Coordinates of C-alpha atoms in Angstrom, one line a residue:
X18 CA -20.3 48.3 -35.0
X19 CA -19.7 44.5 -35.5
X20 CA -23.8 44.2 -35.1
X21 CA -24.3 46.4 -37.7
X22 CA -21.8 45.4 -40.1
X23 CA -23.5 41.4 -39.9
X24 CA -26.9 43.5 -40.5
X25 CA -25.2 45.0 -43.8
X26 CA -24.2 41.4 -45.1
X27 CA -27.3 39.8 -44.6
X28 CA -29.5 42.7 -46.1
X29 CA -31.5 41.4 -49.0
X30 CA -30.1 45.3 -50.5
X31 CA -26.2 43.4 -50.4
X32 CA -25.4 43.9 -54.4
X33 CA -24.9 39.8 -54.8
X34 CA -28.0 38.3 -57.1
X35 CA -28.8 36.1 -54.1
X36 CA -32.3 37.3 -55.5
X37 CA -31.9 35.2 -58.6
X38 CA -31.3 31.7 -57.2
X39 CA -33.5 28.9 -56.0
X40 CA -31.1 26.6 -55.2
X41 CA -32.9 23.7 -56.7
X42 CA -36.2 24.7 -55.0
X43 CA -38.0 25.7 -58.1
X44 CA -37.9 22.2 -59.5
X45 CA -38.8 20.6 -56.3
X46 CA -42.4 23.3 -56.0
X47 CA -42.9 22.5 -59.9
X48 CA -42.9 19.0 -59.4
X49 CA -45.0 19.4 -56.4
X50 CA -42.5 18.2 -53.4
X51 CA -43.1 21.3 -51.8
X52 CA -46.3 22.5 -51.8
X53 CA -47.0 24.6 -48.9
X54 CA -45.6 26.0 -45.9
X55 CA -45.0 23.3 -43.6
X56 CA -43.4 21.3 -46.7
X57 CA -40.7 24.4 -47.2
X58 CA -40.4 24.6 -43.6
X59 CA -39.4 20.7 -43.0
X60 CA -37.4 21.1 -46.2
X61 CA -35.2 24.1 -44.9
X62 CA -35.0 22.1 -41.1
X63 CA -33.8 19.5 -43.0
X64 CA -31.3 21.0 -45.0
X65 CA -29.4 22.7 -41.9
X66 CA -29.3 19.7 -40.4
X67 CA -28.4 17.5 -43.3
X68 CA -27.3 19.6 -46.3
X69 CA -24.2 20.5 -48.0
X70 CA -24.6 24.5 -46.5
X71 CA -23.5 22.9 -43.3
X72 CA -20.3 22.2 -45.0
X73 CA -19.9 25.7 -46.4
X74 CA -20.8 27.1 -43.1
X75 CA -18.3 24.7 -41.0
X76 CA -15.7 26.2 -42.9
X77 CA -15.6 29.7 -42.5
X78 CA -13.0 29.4 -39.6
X79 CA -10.7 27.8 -41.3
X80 CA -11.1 30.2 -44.1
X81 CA -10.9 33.3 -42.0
X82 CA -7.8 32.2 -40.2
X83 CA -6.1 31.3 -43.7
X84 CA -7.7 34.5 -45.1
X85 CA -6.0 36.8 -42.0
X86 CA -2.9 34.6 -42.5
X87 CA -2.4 35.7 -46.3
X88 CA -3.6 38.9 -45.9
X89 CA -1.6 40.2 -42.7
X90 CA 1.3 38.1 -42.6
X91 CA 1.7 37.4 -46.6
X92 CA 1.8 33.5 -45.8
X93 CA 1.9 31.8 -48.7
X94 CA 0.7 28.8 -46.9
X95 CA -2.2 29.8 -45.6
X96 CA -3.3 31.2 -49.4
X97 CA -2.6 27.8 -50.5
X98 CA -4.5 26.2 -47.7
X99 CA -7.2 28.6 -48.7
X100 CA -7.7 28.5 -52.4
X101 CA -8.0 24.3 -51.8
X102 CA -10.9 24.6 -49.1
X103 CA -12.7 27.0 -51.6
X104 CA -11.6 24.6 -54.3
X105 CA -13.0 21.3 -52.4
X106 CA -16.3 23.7 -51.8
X107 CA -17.2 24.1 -55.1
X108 CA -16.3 20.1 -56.1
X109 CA -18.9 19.5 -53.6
X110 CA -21.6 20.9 -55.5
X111 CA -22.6 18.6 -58.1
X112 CA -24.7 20.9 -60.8
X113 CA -22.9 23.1 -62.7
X114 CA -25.6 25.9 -61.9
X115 CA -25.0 26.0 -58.6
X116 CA -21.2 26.1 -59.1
X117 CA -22.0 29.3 -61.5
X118 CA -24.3 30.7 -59.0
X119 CA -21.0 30.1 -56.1
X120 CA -18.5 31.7 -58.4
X121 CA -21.0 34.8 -59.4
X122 CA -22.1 35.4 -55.6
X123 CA -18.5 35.2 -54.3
X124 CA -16.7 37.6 -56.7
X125 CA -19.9 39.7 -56.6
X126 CA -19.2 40.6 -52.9
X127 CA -15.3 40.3 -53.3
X128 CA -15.9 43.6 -55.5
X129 CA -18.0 44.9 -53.1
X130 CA -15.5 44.6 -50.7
X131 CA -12.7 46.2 -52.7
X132 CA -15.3 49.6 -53.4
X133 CA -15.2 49.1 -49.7
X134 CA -12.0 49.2 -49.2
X135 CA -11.1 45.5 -48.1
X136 CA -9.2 44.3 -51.0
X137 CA -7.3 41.0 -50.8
X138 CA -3.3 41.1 -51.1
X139 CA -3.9 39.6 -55.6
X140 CA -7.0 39.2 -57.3
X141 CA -8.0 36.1 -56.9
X142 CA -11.1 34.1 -57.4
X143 CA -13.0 32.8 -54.6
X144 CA -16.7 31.5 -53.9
X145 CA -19.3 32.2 -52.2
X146 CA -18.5 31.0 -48.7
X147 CA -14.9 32.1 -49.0
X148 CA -16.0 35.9 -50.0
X149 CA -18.3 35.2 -47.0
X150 CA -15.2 35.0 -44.7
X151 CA -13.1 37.6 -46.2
X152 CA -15.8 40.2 -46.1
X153 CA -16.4 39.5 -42.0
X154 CA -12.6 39.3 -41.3
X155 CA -12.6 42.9 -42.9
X156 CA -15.6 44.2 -41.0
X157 CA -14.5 42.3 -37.8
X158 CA -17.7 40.6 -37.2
X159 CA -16.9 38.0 -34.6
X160 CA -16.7 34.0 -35.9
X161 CA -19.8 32.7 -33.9
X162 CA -21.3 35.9 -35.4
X163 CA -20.0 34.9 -39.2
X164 CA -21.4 31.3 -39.1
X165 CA -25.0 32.4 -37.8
X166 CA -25.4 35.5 -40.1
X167 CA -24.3 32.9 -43.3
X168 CA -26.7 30.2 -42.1
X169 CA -29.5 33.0 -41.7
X170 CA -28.9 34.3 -44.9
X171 CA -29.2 31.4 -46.6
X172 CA -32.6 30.5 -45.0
X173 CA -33.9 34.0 -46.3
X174 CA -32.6 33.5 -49.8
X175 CA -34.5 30.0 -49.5
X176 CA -37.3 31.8 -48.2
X177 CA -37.2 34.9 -50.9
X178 CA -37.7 32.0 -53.5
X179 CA -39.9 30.4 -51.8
X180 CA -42.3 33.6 -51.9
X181 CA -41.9 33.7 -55.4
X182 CA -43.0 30.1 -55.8
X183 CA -45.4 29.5 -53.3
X184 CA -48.6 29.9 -51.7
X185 CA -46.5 31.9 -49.4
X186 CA -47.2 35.5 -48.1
X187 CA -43.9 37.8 -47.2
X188 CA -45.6 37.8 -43.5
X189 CA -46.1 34.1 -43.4
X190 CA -42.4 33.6 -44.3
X191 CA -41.1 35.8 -41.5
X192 CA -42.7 33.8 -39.4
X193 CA -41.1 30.5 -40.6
X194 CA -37.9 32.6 -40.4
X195 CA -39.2 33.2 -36.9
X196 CA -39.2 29.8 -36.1
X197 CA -36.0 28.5 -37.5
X198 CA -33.9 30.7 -35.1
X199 CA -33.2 28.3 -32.3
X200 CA -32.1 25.4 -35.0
X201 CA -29.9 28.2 -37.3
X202 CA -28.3 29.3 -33.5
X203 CA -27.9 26.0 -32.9
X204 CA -26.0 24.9 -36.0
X205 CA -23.6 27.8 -35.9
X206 CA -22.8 26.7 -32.8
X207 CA -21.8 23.0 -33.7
X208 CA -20.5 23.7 -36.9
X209 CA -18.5 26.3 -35.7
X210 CA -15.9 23.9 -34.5
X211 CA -16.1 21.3 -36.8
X212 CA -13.9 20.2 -39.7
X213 CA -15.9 20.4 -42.7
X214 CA -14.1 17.9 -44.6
X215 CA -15.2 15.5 -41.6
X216 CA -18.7 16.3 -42.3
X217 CA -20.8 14.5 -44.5
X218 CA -24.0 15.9 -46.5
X219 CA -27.0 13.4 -47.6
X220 CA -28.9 16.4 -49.4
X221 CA -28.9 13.6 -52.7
X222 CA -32.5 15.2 -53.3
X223 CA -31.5 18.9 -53.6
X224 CA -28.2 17.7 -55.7
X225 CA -30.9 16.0 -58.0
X226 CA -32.9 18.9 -58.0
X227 CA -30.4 21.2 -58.4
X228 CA -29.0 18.9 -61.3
X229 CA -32.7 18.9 -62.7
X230 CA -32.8 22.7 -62.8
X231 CA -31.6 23.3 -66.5
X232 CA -33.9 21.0 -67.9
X233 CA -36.9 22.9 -67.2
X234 CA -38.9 24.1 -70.1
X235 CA -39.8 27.8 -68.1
X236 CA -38.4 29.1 -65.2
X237 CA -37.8 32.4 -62.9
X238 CA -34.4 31.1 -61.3
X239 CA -30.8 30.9 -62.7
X240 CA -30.5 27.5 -60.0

């Protein structure tokens, strides 16, 4: 069942508008950065390698544990501990878009949860990678399993965009999907048990992108 339940929250049908967000890519493919598939492909490579998801995805442990904490044992600690982690999340992100888009995805499948079932102990407000852990601790999809299915999901939002953008057939980005397995497994597993806030990110391109986003004169993306 815990297979499954990872298959539900990474289902492009998961009521979230991931659909509506580039993260920055738009600007890069208008401005001609990325041009074609091996340029989206080294771009994606280098972002789970290098990028500011690795943070978000490096601290889903801790916010699972401080998420179980508050929820089973009503420890006001481990709320504390987890409403700062999602707090230093979001500070990491330095357009306001992408903050937006963070808040919006996260109480988006927060709600989803609660129609579910899985409410939290209080409303409160978390983002994206926070609602990320809460909804595997209440479908009990293992931790290894939590970090790969959000690093996955991330590459086929990139990917989705990237469709809409691009020279790029649905088939042809399967494929690059394909082939970004062994590096997303690979990740997961290192990031699994690392501290995020011993991590360091050098995406300053997609954080100028991402910045750049607003500024555009037209545009299909909300980031």
């Amino acid at each position: 069942m815990t297979s499954l339940a990872l298959l539900q929250l990474v289902s492009p049908a998961l009521p979230v508008g991931a659909f509506s967000y580039s993260e920055g890519l738009e600007v890069l493919i208008q401005a001609g950065s990325i041009a074609d598939e091996q340029a989206i492909q080294a771009w994606l490579e280098a972002e789970l390698q290098r990028g500011a998801v690795r943070l978000e995805a490096a601290a889903l442990m801790p916010l699972a544990e401080a998420l179980v904490g508050w929820s089973t044992q009503a420890d006001v600690a481990a709320k504390a501990r987890l409403i700062d982690l999602d707090g230093w999340l979001l500070a990491t992100r330095e357009a306001a878009e992408l903050r937006a888009q963070q808040r919006q995805m996260g109480m988006s499948l927060l709600q989803l949860m609660s129609d579910m079932g899985y409410e939290l102990p209080e409303p409160v407000a978390l983002s994206w990678p926070a609602a990320w852990a809460w909804a595997a601790v209440g479908l009990s999809v293992p931790a290894g399993d939590m970090v790969e299915g959000y690093l996955y999901g991330w590459v086929a939002n990139q990917l989705s965009a990237s469709v809409r953008l691009l020279p790029l057939g649905p088939s042809r980005a399967q494929v690059l999907q394909q082939r970004l397995l062994p590096l997303i497994a690979s990740q997961a597993q290192l990031l699994q048990a690392a501290d995020p806030q011993q991590l360091w990110s050098s995406g300053v391109g997609a954080g100028m992108a991402q910045l750049a986003h607003a500024e555009l004169y037209s545009r299909l993306f909300r980031s």
